[in-house]
Amino acid sequence: MSQGFVSSDHIRSLFAQAMSDMYRTEVPLYGTLMELVAQVNAQTLRADPALEDRLTRNDERARLDQERHGAIRVGTAEELSMLRRLFAVMGMAPVGYYDLSVAGVPVHSTAFRPTTAQALAANPFRVFTSLLRLELIDDAALRAQAADILARRDIFTAGVRALIAQYERDGGLGEEEARRFVAEALETFRWHGDATVSRATYQALSDTHRLIADVVCFHGPHINHLTPRTLDIDAAQAQMLARGIEAKAVIEGPPPRAVPILLRQTSFKALEEAVSFPNGEAAEAGTHTARFGEIEQRGLALTPKGRALYDALLDQARDAGAGSTGADYPARLAAAFAQFPDDLDTLRREGLGYFRYALTGRGRAAPAAERDAPAEVLIARGLATADPIVYEDFLPVSAAGIFQSNLGGAEQHAYAANARRAEFEAALGAPVADEFAIYAALQEASLQSLR
């Protein structure tokens, strides 16, 4: 870049690696997950050369080993707004709005992530970021106490604040400044084993909802999971169980399919970690449970038409068991999704998913007049390919299911609140991007490249 600035993609890659190194130290079982996923991915690619060819030609093979998503939860509008500025340094924008309160989790969220094809190929690091909804605490005194606790903390170092301001003023950072930025930003996501409140206050907030205690009672929004991407989540789940890792009983998201769609996720149970609570001049020992390990499998990004069908079939599966996600849920889910086409040609022709189009070797050698034909004709003639565009975002029900299973499992709350996107965007200080528009632009750009 000009003026000696490094790219946002480079800064994002530095940060993602630093985050992974830190989390591996804090949660050693995360390292086990990384090894497990690498083995499953290698086996899957050996068994399916066509998949490896497709991943390679779409710049997905190189990114697979470094792909991660993290998740954090913040307590105030100021914290969320500053995070937006921090992630902007790394080329990550807020995409999508997720209301998790309808599933019993008192937050609403967005995903900070890169949005262009070039940036995604460089490093697709994402951070699912949730803002606590204090208004959902029924006890007015406890709600006021939580707000007061949050108002007194600063989750950002003075160094990272200065570097963010410098980036915004100058339009970039040099290599040395970028590395200092990563080191300073990492402190926001670090685990601190000492709580900022008494054990009694922690317990009162935890009794309201464990996630509220997790957000309010600590120095900052410690990263609560870091997720690698697998090409076969069913094999990864089996490997977790074989190694004695306590995995979720049910994989969140759609059922197993020939053509994966959207997102499937599983996790191991959250760790019970030692915490010290201030108690006058002394400290009181206790524990806190929030951080866990997660694995995900990403599939085809669905169009609004495809997503509407997905949501309808998911509702059908849940309604068949009166909302239960018990032992028969996988069978009910598979039965419902038998109605969802499961081959690439049908998915493309029915407009259910987004695809990336590219000329084949024959297509590039063909005369321009021969290439001036509809994409379907080019595909039929072997002059073009159409490959699935990877879903880069999240599913509210799956996110809530993962959160709930790692906050005690049986804990459920029924909140009457509705989605409040406008309030979330006001706290964020910017609108969230429309994920469908991003996928549509990627598809359209690839169609234009055929000509």
GROMACS .gro file of C-alpha atoms in nm:
model
  451
    1MET     CA    1   0.000   0.000   0.000
    2SER     CA    2   0.104   0.364  -0.040
    3GLN     CA    3   0.285   0.552   0.238
    4GLY     CA    4   0.424   0.227   0.375
    5PHE     CA    5   0.087   0.106   0.506
    6VAL     CA    6   0.019  -0.267   0.527
    7SER     CA    7  -0.314  -0.408   0.412
    8SER     CA    8  -0.607  -0.471   0.642
    9ASP     CA    9  -0.596  -0.833   0.523
   10HIS     CA   10  -0.241  -0.860   0.660
   11ILE     CA   11  -0.341  -0.711   0.996
   12ARG     CA   12  -0.641  -0.947   1.015
   13SER     CA   13  -0.416  -1.248   0.947
   14LEU     CA   14  -0.171  -1.137   1.218
   15PHE     CA   15  -0.455  -1.094   1.465
   16ALA     CA   16  -0.624  -1.426   1.382
   17GLN     CA   17  -0.297  -1.612   1.435
   18ALA     CA   18  -0.225  -1.428   1.760
   19MET     CA   19  -0.576  -1.504   1.884
   20SER     CA   20  -0.536  -1.872   1.797
   21ASP     CA   21  -0.202  -1.893   1.977
   22MET     CA   22  -0.346  -1.723   2.286
   23TYR     CA   23  -0.655  -1.942   2.298
   24ARG     CA   24  -0.452  -2.260   2.253
   25THR     CA   25  -0.256  -2.160   2.564
   26GLU     CA   26  -0.569  -2.069   2.762
   27VAL     CA   27  -0.778  -2.370   2.651
   28PRO     CA   28  -0.544  -2.662   2.565
   29LEU     CA   29  -0.836  -2.872   2.439
   30TYR     CA   30  -0.865  -2.621   2.153
   31GLY     CA   31  -0.530  -2.752   2.030
   32THR     CA   32  -0.674  -3.103   2.032
   33LEU     CA   33  -0.967  -2.979   1.822
   34MET     CA   34  -0.726  -2.824   1.572
   35GLU     CA   35  -0.539  -3.153   1.532
   36LEU     CA   36  -0.866  -3.348   1.502
   37VAL     CA   37  -1.008  -3.114   1.236
   38ALA     CA   38  -0.685  -3.121   1.035
   39GLN     CA   39  -0.697  -3.502   1.028
   40VAL     CA   40  -1.065  -3.513   0.926
   41ASN     CA   41  -1.009  -3.255   0.652
   42ALA     CA   42  -0.710  -3.442   0.511
   43GLN     CA   43  -0.907  -3.769   0.505
   44THR     CA   44  -1.206  -3.599   0.340
   45LEU     CA   45  -0.994  -3.443   0.066
   46ARG     CA   46  -0.813  -3.770  -0.004
   47ALA     CA   47  -1.149  -3.943  -0.045
   48ASP     CA   48  -1.294  -3.669  -0.268
   49PRO     CA   49  -1.044  -3.527  -0.522
   50ALA     CA   50  -1.324  -3.336  -0.696
   51LEU     CA   51  -1.391  -3.146  -0.373
   52GLU     CA   52  -1.023  -3.057  -0.343
   53ASP     CA   53  -1.019  -2.934  -0.706
   54ARG     CA   54  -1.325  -2.719  -0.641
   55LEU     CA   55  -1.181  -2.571  -0.322
   56THR     CA   56  -0.853  -2.495  -0.497
   57ARG     CA   57  -1.003  -2.315  -0.796
   58ASN     CA   58  -1.218  -2.101  -0.563
   59ASP     CA   59  -0.931  -1.997  -0.333
   60GLU     CA   60  -1.082  -2.198  -0.047
   61ARG     CA   61  -0.817  -2.466  -0.010
   62ALA     CA   62  -0.546  -2.228   0.110
   63ARG     CA   63  -0.774  -2.056   0.360
   64LEU     CA   64  -0.912  -2.378   0.510
   65ASP     CA   65  -0.631  -2.445   0.757
   66GLN     CA   66  -0.636  -2.090   0.894
   67GLU     CA   67  -1.013  -2.038   0.893
   68ARG     CA   68  -1.163  -1.947   1.232
   69HIS     CA   69  -1.453  -1.770   1.387
   70GLY     CA   70  -1.455  -1.635   1.739
   71ALA     CA   71  -1.733  -1.508   1.963
   72ILE     CA   72  -1.744  -1.235   2.224
   73ARG     CA   73  -2.016  -1.061   2.427
   74VAL     CA   74  -2.005  -0.698   2.535
   75GLY     CA   75  -2.216  -0.501   2.778
   76THR     CA   76  -2.251  -0.143   2.652
   77ALA     CA   77  -2.310   0.058   2.337
   78GLU     CA   78  -1.971   0.228   2.379
   79GLU     CA   79  -1.795  -0.110   2.389
   80LEU     CA   80  -1.977  -0.225   2.076
   81SER     CA   81  -1.904   0.098   1.889
   82MET     CA   82  -1.533   0.086   1.971
   83LEU     CA   83  -1.520  -0.278   1.861
   84ARG     CA   84  -1.663  -0.172   1.525
   85ARG     CA   85  -1.374   0.074   1.489
   86LEU     CA   86  -1.121  -0.188   1.605
   87PHE     CA   87  -1.241  -0.447   1.356
   88ALA     CA   88  -1.244  -0.187   1.075
   89VAL     CA   89  -0.864  -0.168   1.108
   90MET     CA   90  -0.863  -0.537   1.012
   91GLY     CA   91  -1.103  -0.494   0.719
   92MET     CA   92  -1.397  -0.648   0.905
   93ALA     CA   93  -1.747  -0.498   0.873
   94PRO     CA   94  -2.067  -0.575   1.068
   95VAL     CA   95  -2.283  -0.811   0.862
   96GLY     CA   96  -2.632  -0.923   0.958
   97TYR     CA   97  -2.851  -0.874   1.266
   98TYR     CA   98  -2.935  -1.163   1.497
   99ASP     CA   99  -3.195  -1.151   1.774
  100LEU     CA  100  -3.116  -1.432   2.015
  101SER     CA  101  -3.365  -1.322   2.281
  102VAL     CA  102  -3.642  -1.520   2.108
  103ALA     CA  103  -3.440  -1.834   2.184
  104GLY     CA  104  -3.388  -1.747   2.548
  105VAL     CA  105  -3.052  -1.567   2.528
  106PRO     CA  106  -3.063  -1.196   2.633
  107VAL     CA  107  -2.846  -1.054   2.355
  108HIS     CA  108  -2.861  -0.933   1.998
  109SER     CA  109  -2.567  -0.969   1.768
  110THR     CA  110  -2.382  -0.911   1.443
  111ALA     CA  111  -2.083  -1.075   1.274
  112PHE     CA  112  -1.772  -0.872   1.198
  113ARG     CA  113  -1.610  -1.020   0.889
  114PRO     CA  114  -1.444  -0.942   0.554
  115THR     CA  115  -1.690  -0.900   0.269
  116THR     CA  116  -1.501  -0.902  -0.064
  117ALA     CA  117  -1.390  -1.211  -0.254
  118GLN     CA  118  -1.026  -1.102  -0.232
  119ALA     CA  119  -1.041  -1.037   0.143
  120LEU     CA  120  -1.224  -1.364   0.214
  121ALA     CA  121  -0.964  -1.559   0.016
  122ALA     CA  122  -0.685  -1.387   0.211
  123ASN     CA  123  -0.831  -1.469   0.552
  124PRO     CA  124  -1.201  -1.522   0.634
  125PHE     CA  125  -1.167  -1.456   1.009
  126ARG     CA  126  -1.501  -1.363   1.170
  127VAL     CA  127  -1.608  -1.258   1.518
  128PHE     CA  128  -1.970  -1.312   1.623
  129THR     CA  129  -2.030  -1.019   1.856
  130SER     CA  130  -2.324  -0.993   2.095
  131LEU     CA  131  -2.453  -0.696   2.295
  132LEU     CA  132  -2.619  -0.766   2.630
  133ARG     CA  133  -2.979  -0.647   2.658
  134LEU     CA  134  -2.997  -0.514   3.010
  135GLU     CA  135  -3.365  -0.430   2.968
  136LEU     CA  136  -3.434  -0.803   2.984
  137ILE     CA  137  -3.326  -0.816   3.350
  138ASP     CA  138  -3.661  -0.798   3.534
  139ASP     CA  139  -3.517  -0.693   3.871
  140ALA     CA  140  -3.479  -0.313   3.844
  141ALA     CA  141  -3.221  -0.290   4.124
  142LEU     CA  142  -3.010  -0.568   3.974
  143ARG     CA  143  -3.043  -0.411   3.629
  144ALA     CA  144  -2.916  -0.078   3.764
  145GLN     CA  145  -2.631  -0.250   3.947
  146ALA     CA  146  -2.523  -0.432   3.630
  147ALA     CA  147  -2.530  -0.106   3.432
  148ASP     CA  148  -2.318   0.065   3.699
  149ILE     CA  149  -2.060  -0.217   3.698
  150LEU     CA  150  -2.030  -0.201   3.319
  151ALA     CA  151  -2.001   0.178   3.317
  152ARG     CA  152  -1.692   0.165   3.539
  153ARG     CA  153  -1.481  -0.067   3.320
  154ASP     CA  154  -1.274   0.000   3.009
  155ILE     CA  155  -1.213  -0.311   2.801
  156PHE     CA  156  -0.965  -0.140   2.565
  157THR     CA  157  -0.605  -0.045   2.632
  158ALA     CA  158  -0.492   0.315   2.586
  159GLY     CA  159  -0.251   0.183   2.322
  160VAL     CA  160  -0.517   0.028   2.102
  161ARG     CA  161  -0.736   0.338   2.131
  162ALA     CA  162  -0.445   0.552   2.010
  163LEU     CA  163  -0.366   0.320   1.719
  164ILE     CA  164  -0.730   0.306   1.609
  165ALA     CA  165  -0.739   0.687   1.607
  166GLN     CA  166  -0.411   0.692   1.412
  167TYR     CA  167  -0.550   0.447   1.155
  168GLU     CA  168  -0.863   0.657   1.112
  169ARG     CA  169  -0.662   0.979   1.082
  170ASP     CA  170  -0.386   0.857   0.848
  171GLY     CA  171  -0.571   0.588   0.654
  172GLY     CA  172  -0.351   0.298   0.754
  173LEU     CA  173  -0.077   0.150   0.974
  174GLY     CA  174   0.281   0.047   0.898
  175GLU     CA  175   0.417  -0.300   0.976
  176GLU     CA  176   0.553  -0.213   1.320
  177GLU     CA  177   0.235  -0.024   1.412
  178ALA     CA  178   0.022  -0.314   1.286
  179ARG     CA  179   0.205  -0.558   1.514
  180ARG     CA  180   0.165  -0.322   1.811
  181PHE     CA  181  -0.204  -0.290   1.726
  182VAL     CA  182  -0.245  -0.670   1.730
  183ALA     CA  183  -0.067  -0.699   2.065
  184GLU     CA  184  -0.278  -0.423   2.219
  185ALA     CA  185  -0.607  -0.547   2.068
  186LEU     CA  186  -0.542  -0.898   2.196
  187GLU     CA  187  -0.569  -0.772   2.554
  188THR     CA  188  -0.941  -0.704   2.506
  189PHE     CA  189  -1.003  -1.073   2.431
  190ARG     CA  190  -0.779  -1.224   2.700
  191TRP     CA  191  -0.917  -1.435   2.985
  192HIS     CA  192  -0.889  -1.290   3.336
  193GLY     CA  193  -0.943  -1.527   3.626
  194ASP     CA  194  -1.025  -1.252   3.872
  195ALA     CA  195  -1.382  -1.123   3.875
  196THR     CA  196  -1.462  -0.755   3.927
  197VAL     CA  197  -1.756  -0.817   4.160
  198SER     CA  198  -1.826  -1.007   4.481
  199ARG     CA  199  -1.935  -1.366   4.469
  200ALA     CA  200  -2.281  -1.264   4.591
  201THR     CA  201  -2.324  -1.017   4.304
  202TYR     CA  202  -2.197  -1.274   4.056
  203GLN     CA  203  -2.443  -1.531   4.188
  204ALA     CA  204  -2.737  -1.290   4.170
  205LEU     CA  205  -2.660  -1.210   3.808
  206SER     CA  206  -2.595  -1.576   3.728
  207ASP     CA  207  -2.930  -1.674   3.878
  208THR     CA  208  -3.096  -1.429   3.638
  209HIS     CA  209  -2.904  -1.575   3.342
  210ARG     CA  210  -2.554  -1.721   3.334
  211LEU     CA  211  -2.467  -1.525   3.024
  212ILE     CA  212  -2.543  -1.197   3.204
  213ALA     CA  213  -2.290  -1.288   3.474
  214ASP     CA  214  -2.037  -1.378   3.204
  215VAL     CA  215  -2.069  -1.036   3.041
  216VAL     CA  216  -2.091  -0.817   3.350
  217CYS     CA  217  -1.858  -0.968   3.609
  218PHE     CA  218  -1.518  -0.968   3.438
  219HIS     CA  219  -1.258  -0.723   3.310
  220GLY     CA  220  -1.345  -0.775   2.947
  221PRO     CA  221  -1.524  -0.984   2.684
  222HIS     CA  222  -1.292  -1.285   2.693
  223ILE     CA  223  -1.314  -1.486   2.373
  224ASN     CA  224  -1.554  -1.767   2.463
  225HIS     CA  225  -1.476  -1.995   2.170
  226LEU     CA  226  -1.259  -2.011   1.859
  227THR     CA  227  -1.393  -2.233   1.584
  228PRO     CA  228  -1.206  -2.418   1.307
  229ARG     CA  229  -1.384  -2.527   0.990
  230THR     CA  230  -1.419  -2.895   0.905
  231LEU     CA  231  -1.524  -3.051   0.577
  232ASP     CA  232  -1.710  -3.334   0.754
  233ILE     CA  233  -1.865  -3.241   1.086
  234ASP     CA  234  -2.020  -3.584   1.140
  235ALA     CA  235  -1.674  -3.742   1.122
  236ALA     CA  236  -1.537  -3.469   1.350
  237GLN     CA  237  -1.817  -3.530   1.601
  238ALA     CA  238  -1.742  -3.903   1.601
  239GLN     CA  239  -1.373  -3.830   1.654
  240MET     CA  240  -1.450  -3.603   1.948
  241LEU     CA  241  -1.654  -3.875   2.116
  242ALA     CA  242  -1.391  -4.140   2.039
  243ARG     CA  243  -1.131  -3.926   2.215
  244GLY     CA  244  -1.347  -3.887   2.522
  245ILE     CA  245  -1.437  -3.523   2.451
  246GLU     CA  246  -1.784  -3.442   2.586
  247ALA     CA  247  -1.953  -3.320   2.267
  248LYS     CA  248  -2.306  -3.192   2.214
  249ALA     CA  249  -2.558  -3.470   2.154
  250VAL     CA  250  -2.709  -3.291   1.851
  251ILE     CA  251  -2.527  -3.106   1.574
  252GLU     CA  252  -2.688  -2.764   1.529
  253GLY     CA  253  -2.813  -2.662   1.185
  254PRO     CA  254  -2.940  -2.862   0.885
  255PRO     CA  255  -2.908  -3.242   0.863
  256PRO     CA  256  -2.627  -3.423   0.678
  257ARG     CA  257  -2.661  -3.375   0.302
  258ALA     CA  258  -2.480  -3.452  -0.022
  259VAL     CA  259  -2.458  -3.075  -0.078
  260PRO     CA  260  -2.394  -2.898   0.255
  261ILE     CA  261  -2.594  -2.578   0.304
  262LEU     CA  262  -2.550  -2.285   0.541
  263LEU     CA  263  -2.382  -2.390   0.866
  264ARG     CA  264  -2.360  -2.691   1.095
  265GLN     CA  265  -2.197  -2.659   1.438
  266THR     CA  266  -2.106  -2.875   1.735
  267SER     CA  267  -1.908  -2.807   2.050
  268PHE     CA  268  -1.760  -2.962   2.361
  269LYS     CA  269  -1.896  -2.871   2.702
  270ALA     CA  270  -1.776  -2.546   2.855
  271LEU     CA  271  -1.486  -2.557   3.096
  272GLU     CA  272  -1.533  -2.499   3.467
  273GLU     CA  273  -1.258  -2.250   3.541
  274ALA     CA  274  -1.123  -2.121   3.871
  275VAL     CA  275  -1.215  -1.762   3.951
  276SER     CA  276  -1.128  -1.538   4.244
  277PHE     CA  277  -1.389  -1.292   4.371
  278PRO     CA  278  -1.293  -0.978   4.565
  279ASN     CA  279  -1.394  -0.994   4.931
  280GLY     CA  280  -1.265  -0.693   5.120
  281GLU     CA  281  -0.889  -0.722   5.154
  282ALA     CA  282  -0.897  -1.091   5.061
  283ALA     CA  283  -1.023  -1.299   4.770
  284GLU     CA  284  -1.286  -1.571   4.765
  285ALA     CA  285  -1.237  -1.876   4.543
  286GLY     CA  286  -1.506  -1.987   4.302
  287THR     CA  287  -1.563  -2.112   3.948
  288HIS     CA  288  -1.711  -1.985   3.624
  289THR     CA  289  -1.834  -2.179   3.321
  290ALA     CA  290  -1.850  -2.009   2.982
  291ARG     CA  291  -1.565  -2.095   2.746
  292PHE     CA  292  -1.591  -2.397   2.519
  293GLY     CA  293  -1.466  -2.553   2.197
  294GLU     CA  294  -1.663  -2.551   1.875
  295ILE     CA  295  -1.630  -2.700   1.526
  296GLU     CA  296  -1.826  -2.589   1.220
  297GLN     CA  297  -1.895  -2.705   0.866
  298ARG     CA  298  -1.988  -2.440   0.612
  299GLY     CA  299  -2.192  -2.503   0.301
  300LEU     CA  300  -2.376  -2.324   0.023
  301ALA     CA  301  -2.501  -1.970   0.089
  302LEU     CA  302  -2.876  -1.969   0.027
  303THR     CA  303  -3.074  -1.702  -0.157
  304PRO     CA  304  -3.380  -1.546   0.012
  305LYS     CA  305  -3.589  -1.812  -0.165
  306GLY     CA  306  -3.363  -2.088  -0.036
  307ARG     CA  307  -3.353  -1.942   0.313
  308ALA     CA  308  -3.733  -1.919   0.327
  309LEU     CA  309  -3.754  -2.291   0.239
  310TYR     CA  310  -3.488  -2.372   0.499
  311ASP     CA  311  -3.670  -2.179   0.773
  312ALA     CA  312  -4.004  -2.340   0.684
  313LEU     CA  313  -3.858  -2.692   0.698
  314LEU     CA  314  -3.676  -2.618   1.024
  315ASP     CA  315  -4.004  -2.500   1.176
  316GLN     CA  316  -4.174  -2.813   1.042
  317ALA     CA  317  -3.916  -3.037   1.211
  318ARG     CA  318  -3.944  -2.853   1.540
  319ASP     CA  319  -4.324  -2.840   1.532
  320ALA     CA  320  -4.339  -3.215   1.471
  321GLY     CA  321  -4.187  -3.262   1.814
  322ALA     CA  322  -4.360  -2.967   1.983
  323GLY     CA  323  -4.032  -2.774   1.983
  324SER     CA  324  -3.835  -3.060   2.134
  325THR     CA  325  -3.475  -3.116   2.030
  326GLY     CA  326  -3.459  -3.460   2.194
  327ALA     CA  327  -3.327  -3.793   2.072
  328ASP     CA  328  -3.571  -3.810   1.779
  329TYR     CA  329  -3.484  -3.460   1.653
  330PRO     CA  330  -3.223  -3.571   1.393
  331ALA     CA  331  -3.477  -3.810   1.237
  332ARG     CA  332  -3.747  -3.542   1.228
  333LEU     CA  333  -3.500  -3.294   1.078
  334ALA     CA  334  -3.391  -3.539   0.807
  335ALA     CA  335  -3.754  -3.619   0.722
  336ALA     CA  336  -3.844  -3.252   0.686
  337PHE     CA  337  -3.538  -3.170   0.476
  338ALA     CA  338  -3.611  -3.448   0.227
  339GLN     CA  339  -3.809  -3.170   0.057
  340PHE     CA  340  -3.496  -2.957   0.006
  341PRO     CA  341  -3.317  -3.032  -0.326
  342ASP     CA  342  -2.980  -3.198  -0.267
  343ASP     CA  343  -2.786  -3.164  -0.591
  344LEU     CA  344  -2.598  -2.862  -0.723
  345ASP     CA  345  -2.775  -2.840  -1.059
  346THR     CA  346  -3.124  -2.828  -0.905
  347LEU     CA  347  -3.019  -2.586  -0.634
  348ARG     CA  348  -2.875  -2.353  -0.898
  349ARG     CA  349  -3.158  -2.381  -1.150
  350GLU     CA  350  -3.425  -2.325  -0.885
  351GLY     CA  351  -3.243  -2.018  -0.752
  352LEU     CA  352  -3.202  -2.161  -0.403
  353GLY     CA  353  -2.832  -2.085  -0.361
  354TYR     CA  354  -2.556  -1.849  -0.472
  355PHE     CA  355  -2.286  -1.971  -0.710
  356ARG     CA  356  -1.949  -1.852  -0.835
  357TYR     CA  357  -1.913  -1.886  -1.212
  358ALA     CA  358  -1.582  -1.920  -1.395
  359LEU     CA  359  -1.462  -2.014  -1.742
  360THR     CA  360  -1.292  -2.350  -1.784
  361GLY     CA  361  -0.973  -2.388  -1.986
  362ARG     CA  362  -1.187  -2.461  -2.292
  363GLY     CA  363  -1.399  -2.158  -2.215
  364ARG     CA  364  -1.102  -1.924  -2.194
  365ALA     CA  365  -0.976  -2.056  -2.529
  366ALA     CA  366  -1.314  -2.023  -2.700
  367PRO     CA  367  -1.391  -1.726  -2.927
  368ALA     CA  368  -1.564  -1.431  -2.759
  369ALA     CA  369  -1.879  -1.490  -2.965
  370GLU     CA  370  -1.905  -1.845  -2.831
  371ARG     CA  371  -1.870  -1.718  -2.473
  372ASP     CA  372  -2.152  -1.468  -2.527
  373ALA     CA  373  -2.422  -1.709  -2.412
  374PRO     CA  374  -2.624  -1.763  -2.093
  375ALA     CA  375  -2.433  -1.922  -1.807
  376GLU     CA  376  -2.640  -2.241  -1.820
  377VAL     CA  377  -2.549  -2.287  -2.187
  378LEU     CA  378  -2.180  -2.235  -2.112
  379ILE     CA  379  -2.197  -2.490  -1.831
  380ALA     CA  380  -2.373  -2.745  -2.054
  381ARG     CA  381  -2.101  -2.699  -2.319
  382GLY     CA  382  -1.823  -2.745  -2.066
  383LEU     CA  383  -1.709  -2.385  -2.108
  384ALA     CA  384  -1.788  -2.273  -1.752
  385THR     CA  385  -1.821  -2.405  -1.399
  386ALA     CA  386  -2.060  -2.304  -1.121
  387ASP     CA  387  -1.938  -2.371  -0.769
  388PRO     CA  388  -2.117  -2.303  -0.438
  389ILE     CA  389  -2.041  -1.972  -0.268
  390VAL     CA  390  -1.953  -2.047   0.094
  391TYR     CA  391  -2.191  -1.926   0.362
  392GLU     CA  392  -1.985  -1.684   0.574
  393ASP     CA  393  -2.249  -1.595   0.832
  394PHE     CA  394  -2.444  -1.750   1.119
  395LEU     CA  395  -2.782  -1.899   1.217
  396PRO     CA  396  -2.966  -1.749   1.516
  397VAL     CA  397  -3.118  -2.077   1.635
  398SER     CA  398  -2.785  -2.258   1.610
  399ALA     CA  399  -2.600  -1.979   1.792
  400ALA     CA  400  -2.858  -1.980   2.069
  401GLY     CA  401  -2.842  -2.360   2.091
  402ILE     CA  402  -2.464  -2.355   2.125
  403PHE     CA  403  -2.481  -2.077   2.387
  404GLN     CA  404  -2.751  -2.251   2.589
  405SER     CA  405  -2.578  -2.589   2.585
  406ASN     CA  406  -2.269  -2.426   2.732
  407LEU     CA  407  -2.454  -2.229   2.997
  408GLY     CA  408  -2.592  -2.527   3.182
  409GLY     CA  409  -2.784  -2.707   2.908
  410ALA     CA  410  -3.129  -2.714   3.062
  411GLU     CA  411  -3.140  -2.341   3.131
  412GLN     CA  412  -3.414  -2.180   2.925
  413HIS     CA  413  -3.578  -1.839   2.946
  414ALA     CA  414  -3.876  -1.714   2.751
  415TYR     CA  415  -3.827  -1.346   2.667
  416ALA     CA  416  -4.116  -1.152   2.520
  417ALA     CA  417  -3.889  -0.890   2.361
  418ASN     CA  418  -3.885  -0.850   1.984
  419ALA     CA  419  -3.588  -0.785   1.758
  420ARG     CA  420  -3.459  -0.429   1.798
  421ARG     CA  421  -3.233  -0.381   1.500
  422ALA     CA  422  -3.257  -0.002   1.499
  423GLU     CA  423  -3.144   0.015   1.862
  424PHE     CA  424  -2.859  -0.225   1.792
  425GLU     CA  425  -2.741  -0.020   1.493
  426ALA     CA  426  -2.760   0.297   1.701
  427ALA     CA  427  -2.535   0.135   1.962
  428LEU     CA  428  -2.304   0.008   1.688
  429GLY     CA  429  -2.282   0.351   1.528
  430ALA     CA  430  -2.345   0.215   1.179
  431PRO     CA  431  -2.594   0.001   0.987
  432VAL     CA  432  -2.522  -0.369   0.952
  433ALA     CA  433  -2.466  -0.495   0.599
  434ASP     CA  434  -2.719  -0.719   0.424
  435GLU     CA  435  -2.559  -1.061   0.380
  436PHE     CA  436  -2.785  -1.147   0.085
  437ALA     CA  437  -2.667  -0.838  -0.102
  438ILE     CA  438  -2.304  -0.939  -0.043
  439TYR     CA  439  -2.357  -1.291  -0.182
  440ALA     CA  440  -2.557  -1.157  -0.477
  441ALA     CA  441  -2.274  -0.915  -0.561
  442LEU     CA  442  -2.017  -1.196  -0.550
  443GLN     CA  443  -2.233  -1.407  -0.783
  444GLU     CA  444  -2.296  -1.119  -1.024
  445ALA     CA  445  -1.926  -1.032  -1.041
  446SER     CA  446  -1.848  -1.391  -1.137
  447LEU     CA  447  -2.119  -1.387  -1.405
  448GLN     CA  448  -1.969  -1.069  -1.548
  449SER     CA  449  -1.627  -1.236  -1.559
  450LEU     CA  450  -1.763  -1.494  -1.806
  451ARG     CA  451  -1.798  -1.216  -2.062
   0.00000   0.00000   0.00000
